[in-house]
Short mmCIF file of C-alpha atoms and ligand atoms in Angstrom, two decimals:
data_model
loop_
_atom_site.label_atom_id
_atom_site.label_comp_id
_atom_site.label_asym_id
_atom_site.label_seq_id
_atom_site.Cartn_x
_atom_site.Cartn_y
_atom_site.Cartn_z
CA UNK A 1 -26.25 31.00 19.27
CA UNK A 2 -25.54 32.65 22.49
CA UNK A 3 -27.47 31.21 25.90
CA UNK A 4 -30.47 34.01 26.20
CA UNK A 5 -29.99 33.88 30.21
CA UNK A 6 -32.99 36.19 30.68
CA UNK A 7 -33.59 36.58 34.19
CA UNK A 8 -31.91 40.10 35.07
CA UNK A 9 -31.28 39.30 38.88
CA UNK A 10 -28.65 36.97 37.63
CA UNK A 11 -26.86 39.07 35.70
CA UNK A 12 -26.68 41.51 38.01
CA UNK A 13 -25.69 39.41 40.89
CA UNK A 14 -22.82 38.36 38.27
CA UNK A 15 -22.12 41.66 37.52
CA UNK A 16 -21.63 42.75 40.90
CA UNK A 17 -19.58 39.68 41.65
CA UNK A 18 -17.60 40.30 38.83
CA UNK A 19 -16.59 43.79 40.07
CA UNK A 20 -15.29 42.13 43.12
CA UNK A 21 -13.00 39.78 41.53
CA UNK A 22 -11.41 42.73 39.44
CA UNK A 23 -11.04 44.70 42.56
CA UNK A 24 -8.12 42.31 43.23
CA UNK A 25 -6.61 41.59 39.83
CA UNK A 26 -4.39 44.81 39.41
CA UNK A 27 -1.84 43.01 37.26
CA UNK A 28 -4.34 42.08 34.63
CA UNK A 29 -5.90 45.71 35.18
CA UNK A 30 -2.71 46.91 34.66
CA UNK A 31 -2.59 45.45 31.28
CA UNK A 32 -5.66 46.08 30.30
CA UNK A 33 -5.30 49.79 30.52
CA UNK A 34 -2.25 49.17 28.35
CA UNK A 35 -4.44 47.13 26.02
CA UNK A 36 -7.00 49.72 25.63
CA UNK A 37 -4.50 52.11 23.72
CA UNK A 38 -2.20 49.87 22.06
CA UNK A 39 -4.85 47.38 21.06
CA UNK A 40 -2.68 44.37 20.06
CA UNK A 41 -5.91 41.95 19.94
CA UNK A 42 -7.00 43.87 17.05
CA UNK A 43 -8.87 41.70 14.84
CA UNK A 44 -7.82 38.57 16.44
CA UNK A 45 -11.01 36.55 17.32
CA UNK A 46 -10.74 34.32 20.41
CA UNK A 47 -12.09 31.31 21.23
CA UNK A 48 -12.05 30.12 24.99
CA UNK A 49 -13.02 26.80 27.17
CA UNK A 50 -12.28 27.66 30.48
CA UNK A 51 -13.85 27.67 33.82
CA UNK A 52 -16.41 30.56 33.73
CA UNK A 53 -16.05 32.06 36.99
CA UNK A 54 -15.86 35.74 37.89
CA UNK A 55 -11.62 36.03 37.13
CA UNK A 56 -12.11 34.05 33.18
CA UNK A 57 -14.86 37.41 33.00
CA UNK A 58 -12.35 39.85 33.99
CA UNK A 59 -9.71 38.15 31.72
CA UNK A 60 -12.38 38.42 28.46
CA UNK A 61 -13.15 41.81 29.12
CA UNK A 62 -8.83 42.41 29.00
CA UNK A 63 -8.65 40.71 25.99
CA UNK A 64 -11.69 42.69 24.73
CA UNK A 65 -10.06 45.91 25.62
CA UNK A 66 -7.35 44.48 23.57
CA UNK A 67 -9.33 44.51 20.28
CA UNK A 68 -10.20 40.85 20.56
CA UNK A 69 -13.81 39.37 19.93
CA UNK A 70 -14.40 36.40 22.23
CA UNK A 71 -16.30 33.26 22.38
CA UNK A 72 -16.55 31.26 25.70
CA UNK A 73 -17.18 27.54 26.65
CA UNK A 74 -16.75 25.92 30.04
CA UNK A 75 -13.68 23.59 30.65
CA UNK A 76 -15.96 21.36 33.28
CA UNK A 77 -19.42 20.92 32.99
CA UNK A 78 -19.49 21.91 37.31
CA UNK A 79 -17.38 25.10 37.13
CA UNK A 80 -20.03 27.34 35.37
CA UNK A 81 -21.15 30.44 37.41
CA UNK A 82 -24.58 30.55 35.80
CA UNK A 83 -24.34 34.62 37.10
CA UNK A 84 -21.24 35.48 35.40
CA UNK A 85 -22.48 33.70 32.28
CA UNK A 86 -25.84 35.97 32.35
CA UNK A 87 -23.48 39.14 32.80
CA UNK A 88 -21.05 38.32 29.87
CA UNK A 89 -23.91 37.18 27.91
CA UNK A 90 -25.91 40.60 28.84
CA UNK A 91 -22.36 42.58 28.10
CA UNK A 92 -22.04 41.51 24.27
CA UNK A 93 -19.93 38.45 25.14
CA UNK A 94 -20.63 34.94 23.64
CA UNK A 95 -21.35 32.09 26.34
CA UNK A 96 -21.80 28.58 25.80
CA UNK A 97 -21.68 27.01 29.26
CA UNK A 98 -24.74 25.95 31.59
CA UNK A 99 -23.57 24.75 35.03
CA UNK A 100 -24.36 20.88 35.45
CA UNK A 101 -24.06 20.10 31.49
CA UNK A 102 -24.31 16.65 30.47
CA UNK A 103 -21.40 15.88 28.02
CA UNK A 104 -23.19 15.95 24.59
CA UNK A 105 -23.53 19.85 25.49
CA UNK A 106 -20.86 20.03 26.87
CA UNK A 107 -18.86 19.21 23.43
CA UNK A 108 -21.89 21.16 21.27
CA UNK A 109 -20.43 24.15 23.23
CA UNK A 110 -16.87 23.66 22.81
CA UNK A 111 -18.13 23.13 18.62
CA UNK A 112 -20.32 26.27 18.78
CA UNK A 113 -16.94 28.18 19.96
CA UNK A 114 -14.82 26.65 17.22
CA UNK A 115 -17.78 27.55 14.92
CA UNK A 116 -16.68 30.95 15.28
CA UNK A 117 -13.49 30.81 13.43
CA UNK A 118 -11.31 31.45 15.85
CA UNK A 119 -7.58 32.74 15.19
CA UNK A 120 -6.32 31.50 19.05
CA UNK A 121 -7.68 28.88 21.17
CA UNK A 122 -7.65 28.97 24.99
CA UNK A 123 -7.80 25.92 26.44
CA UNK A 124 -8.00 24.79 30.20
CA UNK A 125 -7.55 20.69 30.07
CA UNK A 126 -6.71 20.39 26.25
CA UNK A 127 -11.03 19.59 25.58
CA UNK A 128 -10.63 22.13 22.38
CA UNK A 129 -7.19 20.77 21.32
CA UNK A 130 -8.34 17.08 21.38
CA UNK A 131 -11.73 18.30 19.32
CA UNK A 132 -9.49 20.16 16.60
CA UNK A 133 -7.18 17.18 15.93
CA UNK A 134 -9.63 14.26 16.14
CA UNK A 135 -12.80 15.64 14.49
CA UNK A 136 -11.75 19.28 13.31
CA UNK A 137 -8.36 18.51 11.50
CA UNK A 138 -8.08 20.57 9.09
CA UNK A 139 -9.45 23.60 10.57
CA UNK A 140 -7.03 26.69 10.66
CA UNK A 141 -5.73 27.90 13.86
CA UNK A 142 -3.02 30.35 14.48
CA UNK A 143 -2.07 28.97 17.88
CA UNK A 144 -3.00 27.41 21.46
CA UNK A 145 -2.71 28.68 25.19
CA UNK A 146 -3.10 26.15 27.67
CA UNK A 147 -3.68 26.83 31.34
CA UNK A 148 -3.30 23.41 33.75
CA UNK A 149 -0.52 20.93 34.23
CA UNK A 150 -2.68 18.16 32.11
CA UNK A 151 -2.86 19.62 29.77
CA UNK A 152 0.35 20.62 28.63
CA UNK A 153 1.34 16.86 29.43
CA UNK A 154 -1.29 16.09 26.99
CA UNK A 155 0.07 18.79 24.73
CA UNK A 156 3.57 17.24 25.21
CA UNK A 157 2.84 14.11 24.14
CA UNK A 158 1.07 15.59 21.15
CA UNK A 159 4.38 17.32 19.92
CA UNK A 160 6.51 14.39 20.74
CA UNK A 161 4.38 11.91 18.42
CA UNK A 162 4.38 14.75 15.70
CA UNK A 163 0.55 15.05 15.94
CA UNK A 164 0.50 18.75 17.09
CA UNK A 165 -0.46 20.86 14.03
CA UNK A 166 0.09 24.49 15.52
CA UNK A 167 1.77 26.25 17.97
CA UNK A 168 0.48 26.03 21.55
CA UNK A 169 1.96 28.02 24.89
CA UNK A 170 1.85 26.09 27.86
CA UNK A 171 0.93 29.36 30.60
CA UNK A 172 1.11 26.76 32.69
CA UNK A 173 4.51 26.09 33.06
CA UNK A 174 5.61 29.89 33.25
CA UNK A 175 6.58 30.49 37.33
CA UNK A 176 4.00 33.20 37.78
CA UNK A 177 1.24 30.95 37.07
CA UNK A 178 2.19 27.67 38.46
CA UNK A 179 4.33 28.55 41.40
CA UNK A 180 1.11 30.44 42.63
CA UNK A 181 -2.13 29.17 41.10
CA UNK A 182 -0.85 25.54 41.70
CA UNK A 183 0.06 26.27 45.24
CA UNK A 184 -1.34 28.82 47.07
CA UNK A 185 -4.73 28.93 44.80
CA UNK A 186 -5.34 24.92 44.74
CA UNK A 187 -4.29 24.72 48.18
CA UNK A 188 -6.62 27.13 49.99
CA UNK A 189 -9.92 26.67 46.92
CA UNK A 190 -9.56 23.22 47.94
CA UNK A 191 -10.34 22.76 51.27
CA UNK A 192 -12.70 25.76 51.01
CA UNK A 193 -14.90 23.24 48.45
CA UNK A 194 -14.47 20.74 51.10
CA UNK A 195 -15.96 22.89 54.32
CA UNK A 196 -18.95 24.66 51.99
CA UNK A 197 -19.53 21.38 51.23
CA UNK A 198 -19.64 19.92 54.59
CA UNK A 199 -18.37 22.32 57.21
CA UNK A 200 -16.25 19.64 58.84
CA UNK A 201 -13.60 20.84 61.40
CA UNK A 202 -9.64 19.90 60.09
CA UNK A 203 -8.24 19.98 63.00
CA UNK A 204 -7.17 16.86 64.58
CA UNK A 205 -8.38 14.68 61.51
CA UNK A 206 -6.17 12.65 59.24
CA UNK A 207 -6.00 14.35 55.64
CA UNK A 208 -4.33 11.93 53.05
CA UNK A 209 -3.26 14.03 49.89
CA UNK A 210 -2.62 11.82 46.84
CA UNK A 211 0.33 13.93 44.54
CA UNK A 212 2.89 16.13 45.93
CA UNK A 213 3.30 18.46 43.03
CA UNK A 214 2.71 21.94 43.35
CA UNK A 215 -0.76 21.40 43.98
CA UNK A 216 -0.51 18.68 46.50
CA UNK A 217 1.88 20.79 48.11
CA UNK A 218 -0.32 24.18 48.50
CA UNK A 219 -2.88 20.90 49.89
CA UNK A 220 -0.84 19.94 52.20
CA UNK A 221 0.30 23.01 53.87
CA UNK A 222 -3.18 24.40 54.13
CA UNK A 223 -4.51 21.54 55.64
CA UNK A 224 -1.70 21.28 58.16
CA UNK A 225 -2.30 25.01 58.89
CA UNK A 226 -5.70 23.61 60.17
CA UNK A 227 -4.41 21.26 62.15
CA UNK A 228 -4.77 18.22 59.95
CA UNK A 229 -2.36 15.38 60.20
CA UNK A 230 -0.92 15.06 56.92
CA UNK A 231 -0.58 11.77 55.27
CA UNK A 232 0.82 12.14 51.65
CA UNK A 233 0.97 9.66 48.68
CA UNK A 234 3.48 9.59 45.77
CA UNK A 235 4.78 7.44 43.55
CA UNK A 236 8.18 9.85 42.56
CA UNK A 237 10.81 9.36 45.46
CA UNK A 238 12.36 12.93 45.31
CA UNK A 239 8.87 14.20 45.75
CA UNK A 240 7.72 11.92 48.38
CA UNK A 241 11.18 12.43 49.91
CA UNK A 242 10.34 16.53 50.02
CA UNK A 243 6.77 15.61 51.83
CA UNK A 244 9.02 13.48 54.48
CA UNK A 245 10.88 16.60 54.94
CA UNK A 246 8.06 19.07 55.29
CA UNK A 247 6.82 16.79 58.20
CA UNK A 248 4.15 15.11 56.81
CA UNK A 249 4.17 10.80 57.11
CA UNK A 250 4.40 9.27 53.78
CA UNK A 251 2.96 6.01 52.95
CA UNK A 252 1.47 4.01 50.50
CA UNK A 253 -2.26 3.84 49.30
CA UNK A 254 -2.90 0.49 50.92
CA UNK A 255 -1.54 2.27 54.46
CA UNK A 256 -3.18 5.62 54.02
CA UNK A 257 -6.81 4.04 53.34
CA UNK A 258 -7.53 2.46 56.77
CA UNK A 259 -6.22 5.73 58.88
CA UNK A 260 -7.41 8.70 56.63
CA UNK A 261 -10.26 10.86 57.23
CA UNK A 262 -10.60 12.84 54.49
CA UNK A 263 -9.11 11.95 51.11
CA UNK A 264 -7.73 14.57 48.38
CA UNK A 265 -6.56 13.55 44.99
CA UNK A 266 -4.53 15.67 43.14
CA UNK A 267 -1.97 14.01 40.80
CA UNK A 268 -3.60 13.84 37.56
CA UNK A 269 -3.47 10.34 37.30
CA UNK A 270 -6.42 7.65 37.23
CA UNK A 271 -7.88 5.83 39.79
CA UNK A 272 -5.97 6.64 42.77
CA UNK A 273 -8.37 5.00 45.27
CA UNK A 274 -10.24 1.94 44.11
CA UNK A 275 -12.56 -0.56 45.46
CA UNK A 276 -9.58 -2.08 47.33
CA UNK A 277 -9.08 1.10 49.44
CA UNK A 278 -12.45 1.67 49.64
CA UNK A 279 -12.73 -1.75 51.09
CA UNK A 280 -10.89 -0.43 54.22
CA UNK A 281 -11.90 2.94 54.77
CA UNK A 282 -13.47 4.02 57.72
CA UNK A 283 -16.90 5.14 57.95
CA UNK A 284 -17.87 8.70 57.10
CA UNK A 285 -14.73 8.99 55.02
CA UNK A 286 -15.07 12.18 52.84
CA UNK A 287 -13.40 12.30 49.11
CA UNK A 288 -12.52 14.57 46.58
CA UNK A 289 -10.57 15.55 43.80
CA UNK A 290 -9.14 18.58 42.85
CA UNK A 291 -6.59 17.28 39.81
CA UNK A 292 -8.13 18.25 36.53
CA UNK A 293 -10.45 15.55 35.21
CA UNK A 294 -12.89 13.43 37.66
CA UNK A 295 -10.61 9.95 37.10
CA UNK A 296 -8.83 10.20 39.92
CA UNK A 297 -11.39 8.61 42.17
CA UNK A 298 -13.16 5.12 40.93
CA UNK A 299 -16.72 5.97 41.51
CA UNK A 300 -17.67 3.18 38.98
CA UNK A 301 -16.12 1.09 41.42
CA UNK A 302 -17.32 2.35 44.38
CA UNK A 303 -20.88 3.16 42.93
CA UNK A 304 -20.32 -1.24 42.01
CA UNK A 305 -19.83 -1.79 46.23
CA UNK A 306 -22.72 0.37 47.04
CA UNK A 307 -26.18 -0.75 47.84
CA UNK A 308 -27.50 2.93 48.16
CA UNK A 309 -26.57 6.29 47.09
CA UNK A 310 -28.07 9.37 48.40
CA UNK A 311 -27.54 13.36 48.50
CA UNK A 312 -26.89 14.48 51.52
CA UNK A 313 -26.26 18.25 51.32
CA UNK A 314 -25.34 19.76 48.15
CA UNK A 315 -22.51 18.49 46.69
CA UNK A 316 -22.40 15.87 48.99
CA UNK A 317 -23.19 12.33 48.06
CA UNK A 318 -23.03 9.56 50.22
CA UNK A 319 -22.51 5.84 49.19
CA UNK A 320 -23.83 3.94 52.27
CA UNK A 321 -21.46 -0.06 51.38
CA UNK A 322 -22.85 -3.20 52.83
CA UNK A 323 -21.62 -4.05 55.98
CA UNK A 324 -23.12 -0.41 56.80
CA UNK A 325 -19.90 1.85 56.14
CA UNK A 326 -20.51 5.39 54.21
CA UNK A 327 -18.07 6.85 52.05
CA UNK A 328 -19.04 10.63 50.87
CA UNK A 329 -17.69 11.92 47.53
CA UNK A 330 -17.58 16.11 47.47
CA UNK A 331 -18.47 17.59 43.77
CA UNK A 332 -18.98 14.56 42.27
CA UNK A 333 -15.10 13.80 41.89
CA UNK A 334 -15.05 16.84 39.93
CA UNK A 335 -12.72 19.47 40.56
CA UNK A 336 -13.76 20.26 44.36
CA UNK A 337 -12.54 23.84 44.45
CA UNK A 338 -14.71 24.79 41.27
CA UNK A 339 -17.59 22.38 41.88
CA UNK A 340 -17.93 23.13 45.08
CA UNK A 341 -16.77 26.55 45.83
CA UNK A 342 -15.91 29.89 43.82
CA UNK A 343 -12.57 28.20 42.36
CA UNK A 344 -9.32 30.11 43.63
CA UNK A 345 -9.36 33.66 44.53
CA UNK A 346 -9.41 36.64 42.27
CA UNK A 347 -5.81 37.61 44.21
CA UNK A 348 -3.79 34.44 42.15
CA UNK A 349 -6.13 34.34 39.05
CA UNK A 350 -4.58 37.74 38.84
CA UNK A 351 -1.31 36.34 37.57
CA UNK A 352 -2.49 33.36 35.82
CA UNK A 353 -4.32 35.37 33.18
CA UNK A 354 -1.84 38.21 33.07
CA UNK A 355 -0.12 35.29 32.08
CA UNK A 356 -2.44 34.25 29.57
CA UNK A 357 -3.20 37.77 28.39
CA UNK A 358 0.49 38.59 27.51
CA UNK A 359 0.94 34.87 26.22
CA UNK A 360 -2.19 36.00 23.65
CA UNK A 361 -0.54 39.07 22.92
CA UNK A 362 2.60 37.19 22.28
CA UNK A 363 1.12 34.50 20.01
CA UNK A 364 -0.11 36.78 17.83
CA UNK A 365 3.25 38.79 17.10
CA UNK A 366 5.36 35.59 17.43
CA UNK A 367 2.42 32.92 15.66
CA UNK A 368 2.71 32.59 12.29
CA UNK A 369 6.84 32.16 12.59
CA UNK A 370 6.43 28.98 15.28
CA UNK A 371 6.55 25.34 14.47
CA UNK A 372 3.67 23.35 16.10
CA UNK A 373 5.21 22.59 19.38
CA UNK A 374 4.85 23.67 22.70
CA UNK A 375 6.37 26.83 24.04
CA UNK A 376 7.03 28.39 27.07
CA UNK A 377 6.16 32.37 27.20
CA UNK A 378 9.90 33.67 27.23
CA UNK A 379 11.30 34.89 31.42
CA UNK A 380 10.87 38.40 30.85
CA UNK A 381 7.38 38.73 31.00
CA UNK A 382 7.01 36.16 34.23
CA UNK A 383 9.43 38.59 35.66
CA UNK A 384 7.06 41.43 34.45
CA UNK A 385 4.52 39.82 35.73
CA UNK A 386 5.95 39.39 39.42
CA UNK A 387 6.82 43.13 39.28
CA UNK A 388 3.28 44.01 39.02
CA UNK A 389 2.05 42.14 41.51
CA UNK A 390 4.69 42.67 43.97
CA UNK A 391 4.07 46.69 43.10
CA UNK A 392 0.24 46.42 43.89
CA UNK A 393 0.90 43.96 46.97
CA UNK A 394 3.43 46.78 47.93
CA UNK A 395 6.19 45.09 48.42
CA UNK A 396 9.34 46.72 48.02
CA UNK A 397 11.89 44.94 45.73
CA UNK A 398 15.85 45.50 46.51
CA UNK A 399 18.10 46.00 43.79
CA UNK A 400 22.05 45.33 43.45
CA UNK A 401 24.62 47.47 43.60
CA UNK A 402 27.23 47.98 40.72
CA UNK A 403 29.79 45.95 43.29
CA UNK A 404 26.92 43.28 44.13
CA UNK A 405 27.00 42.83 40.40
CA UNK A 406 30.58 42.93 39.63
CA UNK A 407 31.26 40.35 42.29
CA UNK A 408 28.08 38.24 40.99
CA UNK A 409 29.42 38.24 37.78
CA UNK A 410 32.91 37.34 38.37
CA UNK A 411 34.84 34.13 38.72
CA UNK A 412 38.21 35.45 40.63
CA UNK A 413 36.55 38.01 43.70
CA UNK A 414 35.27 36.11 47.24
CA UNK A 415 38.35 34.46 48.58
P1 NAD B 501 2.36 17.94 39.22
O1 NAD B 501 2.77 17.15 38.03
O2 NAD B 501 3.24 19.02 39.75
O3 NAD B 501 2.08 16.94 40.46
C1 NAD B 501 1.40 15.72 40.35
C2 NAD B 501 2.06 14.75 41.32
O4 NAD B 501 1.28 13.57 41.40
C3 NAD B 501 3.47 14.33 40.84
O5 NAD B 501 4.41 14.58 41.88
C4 NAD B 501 3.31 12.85 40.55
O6 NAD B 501 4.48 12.10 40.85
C5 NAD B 501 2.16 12.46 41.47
N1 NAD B 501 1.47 11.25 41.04
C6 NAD B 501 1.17 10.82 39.79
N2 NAD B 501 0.54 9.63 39.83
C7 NAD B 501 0.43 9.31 41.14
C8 NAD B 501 -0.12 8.17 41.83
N3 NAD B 501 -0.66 7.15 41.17
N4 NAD B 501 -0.07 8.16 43.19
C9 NAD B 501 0.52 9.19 43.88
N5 NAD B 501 1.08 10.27 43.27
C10 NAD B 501 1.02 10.32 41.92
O7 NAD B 501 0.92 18.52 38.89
P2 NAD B 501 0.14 19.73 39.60
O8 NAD B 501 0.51 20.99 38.93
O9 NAD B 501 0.27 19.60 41.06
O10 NAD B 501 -1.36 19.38 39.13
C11 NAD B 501 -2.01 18.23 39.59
C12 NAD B 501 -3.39 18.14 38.94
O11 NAD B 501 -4.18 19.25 39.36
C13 NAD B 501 -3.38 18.21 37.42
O12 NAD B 501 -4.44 17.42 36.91
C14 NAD B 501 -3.66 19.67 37.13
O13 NAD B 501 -4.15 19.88 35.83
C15 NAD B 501 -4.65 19.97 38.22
N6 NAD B 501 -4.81 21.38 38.64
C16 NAD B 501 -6.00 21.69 39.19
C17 NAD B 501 -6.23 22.97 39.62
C18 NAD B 501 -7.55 23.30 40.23
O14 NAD B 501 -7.98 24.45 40.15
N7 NAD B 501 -8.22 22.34 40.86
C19 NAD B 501 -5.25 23.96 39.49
C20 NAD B 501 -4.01 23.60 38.95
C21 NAD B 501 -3.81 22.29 38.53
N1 ADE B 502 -9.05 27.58 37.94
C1 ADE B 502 -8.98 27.54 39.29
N2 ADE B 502 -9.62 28.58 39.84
C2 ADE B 502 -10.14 29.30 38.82
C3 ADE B 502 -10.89 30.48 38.77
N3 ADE B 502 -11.27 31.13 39.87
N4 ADE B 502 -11.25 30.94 37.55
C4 ADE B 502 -10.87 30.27 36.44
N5 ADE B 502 -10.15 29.16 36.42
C5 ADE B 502 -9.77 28.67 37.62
#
């Protein structure tokens, strides 16, 4: 059953955001154009849980052009663009996502996608994966694309305990995706959830970023470009050792909670700050989240401390404690740059589903040949990828000389 989102304002408004976003994705318009006339989706029917946001439309109209028929779930019950759902839905494409879903619908949607039969799975967060090996098991899949750093460490772990029953390519992990989405995407969508939210001025505060990966790097950089002092948290010492190095102060949790003024988790991990930090903060704190799932922060435990929670401006909740201290949690915990604003821009989602469509285009030559394991799409089409992009930014990209590659290539020249 598709969601009947009647009201034709909405679908327009989606439609006409949904133009803008594939203004500036020339990479994946570049591929859909080749899609259109080779057609190597033919057939193939997709199922997808991912954000649904103006660049996922743009992707499932590629893989449309490509011959595919899709099916589409949301990968966070806060990232649904109820617009863009009402313009796929009005443009012959399958939705099952309302923004705000509680999580019994949330899982009837990712079911009613599955219910389709689908030959490839797109997941964003492993939801779909974890559904077809704990309650689907024997259902038939051809293969898996995952999109975020959890979960292809969830995938990982999967196919090192021999529980993985088909092929899965982690999109993540090629360059063109993480090296950009990661960084530059996370890093500005962030703090852009953070100011709609509550149109606080970075400059001059203390920003304490929690993970230094490539997220927590794209994080930090933004926020110093606003004039934030940077306080970062890690637990691995080469990456805590690069944060010293960039300039930023490192420190623990413990030392960061006292001193911070706004808080951003991004490591993936649970429960970075708990009652114990929260203990400490100082009033009119702000928190969010941006790693994947909305463990990062312990609401429980600060909901426990709390003697009254309010709304204060959309999604913006504030947890007043009781010797009079407020702590205000952006989005929920959720994902702040989807809850909260537009996700990243259309300019980086550009490569990330190139990424993904070329990844669909090579499960289905390469699919029924793989093991169930986790693969990583092969360096040609990253670079192919990067050359696209680079043409549209225009760029211009040198190349070597028969003597640069002589000399590159040999062991006895450069004395
Ligand atoms: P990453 O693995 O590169 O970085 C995570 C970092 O967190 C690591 O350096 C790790 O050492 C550190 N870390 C782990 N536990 C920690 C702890 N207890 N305290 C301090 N540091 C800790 O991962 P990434 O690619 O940067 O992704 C981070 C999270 O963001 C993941 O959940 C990923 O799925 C998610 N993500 C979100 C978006 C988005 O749109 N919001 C986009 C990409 C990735
Ligand atoms: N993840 C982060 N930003 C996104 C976006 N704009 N669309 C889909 N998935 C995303």
């Amino acid at each position: 059953m598709n969601y009947d989102i009647a009201d034709p304002s909405l679908a327009s408004e989606g439609r006409r955001r949904i133009a803008w976003a594939d203004r500036r994705m020339p990479v994946l318009a570049a591929i859909r154009e080749r899609f259109e006339v080779e057609r190597p989706l033919e057939g193939v029917k997709v199922a997808a849980c991912m954000h649904v946001t103006t660049e996922t439309a743009v992707l499932m109209k590629t893989l449309r052009a490509g011959g595919a028929s899709v099916a589409l779930s949301a990968s966070n019950p806060l990232s649904t663009q109820d617009d863009v759902t009402a313009a796929l839905v009005d443009d012959g494409i399958s939705v099952f996502a309302v923004r705000g879903e509680d999580s019994e619908t949330f899982y009837r949607h990712i079911n009613a996608i599955l219910d389709t039969d689908p030959d490839i799975v797109f997941d964003d967060g492993a939801d779909t994966t974890t559904v077809l090996h704990r309650e689907r098991t024997t259902q038939p899949i051809l293969g898996g694309l995952e999109e975020t750093t959890t979960g292809v460490l969830r995938l990982r772990s999967m196919a090192k305990n021999g529980v993985l029953r088909y092929p899965v390519v982690a999109v993540n992990d090629s360059a063109t995706k993480h090296l950009f989405d990661n960084r530059h995407g996370t890093g500005q969508s962030s703090l852009d959830g953070i100011l709609r939210a509550s149109n606080i001025l970075f400059a001059g505060r203390t920003v304490v970023v929690a993970g230094f990966g490539d997220c927590g790097w794209g994080v930090a950089r933004r926020a110093a470009g606003l004039g934030s002092n940077v306080v970062v948290i890690e637990v691995d010492p080469i990456r805590a050792l690069s944060a010293a190095m960039e300039g930023y102060r490192v420190m623990t949790a413990a030392e960061a909670a006292p001193i911070g003024d706004v808080f951003l988790t991004v490591t993936g991990d649970i429960h970075i700050f708990r009652p114990e930090h929260f203990a400490v903060m100082k009033d009119s704190v702000i928190l969010a989240n941006a790693g994947h799932f909305d463990v990062e922060l312990d609401l429980a435990g600060l909901d426990e401390m709390a003697v009254a929670r309010r709304e204060i401006r959309d999604n913006l909740e504030e947890y007043e404690l009781a010797d009079g201290r407020r702590i205000i949690v952006v989005a929920q915990g959720r994902l702040v740059n989807l809850g909260a604003a537009e996700g990243h821009p259309a300019d980086v989602m550009d490569m990330s589903f190139a990424d993904q469509a070329l990844a669909a285009e090579w499960l289905v030559e390469n699919g029924e040949n793989l093991v169930p394991d986790v693969y990583v799409l092969p360096h040609e089409l990253d670079e192919e990828v990067a050359r696209l992009k680079l043409e549209a930014m225009g760029a211009g990209l040198e190349t070597l000389t028969p003597e640069q590659v002589r000399y590159l290539d040999s062991w006895e020249e450069g004395t």
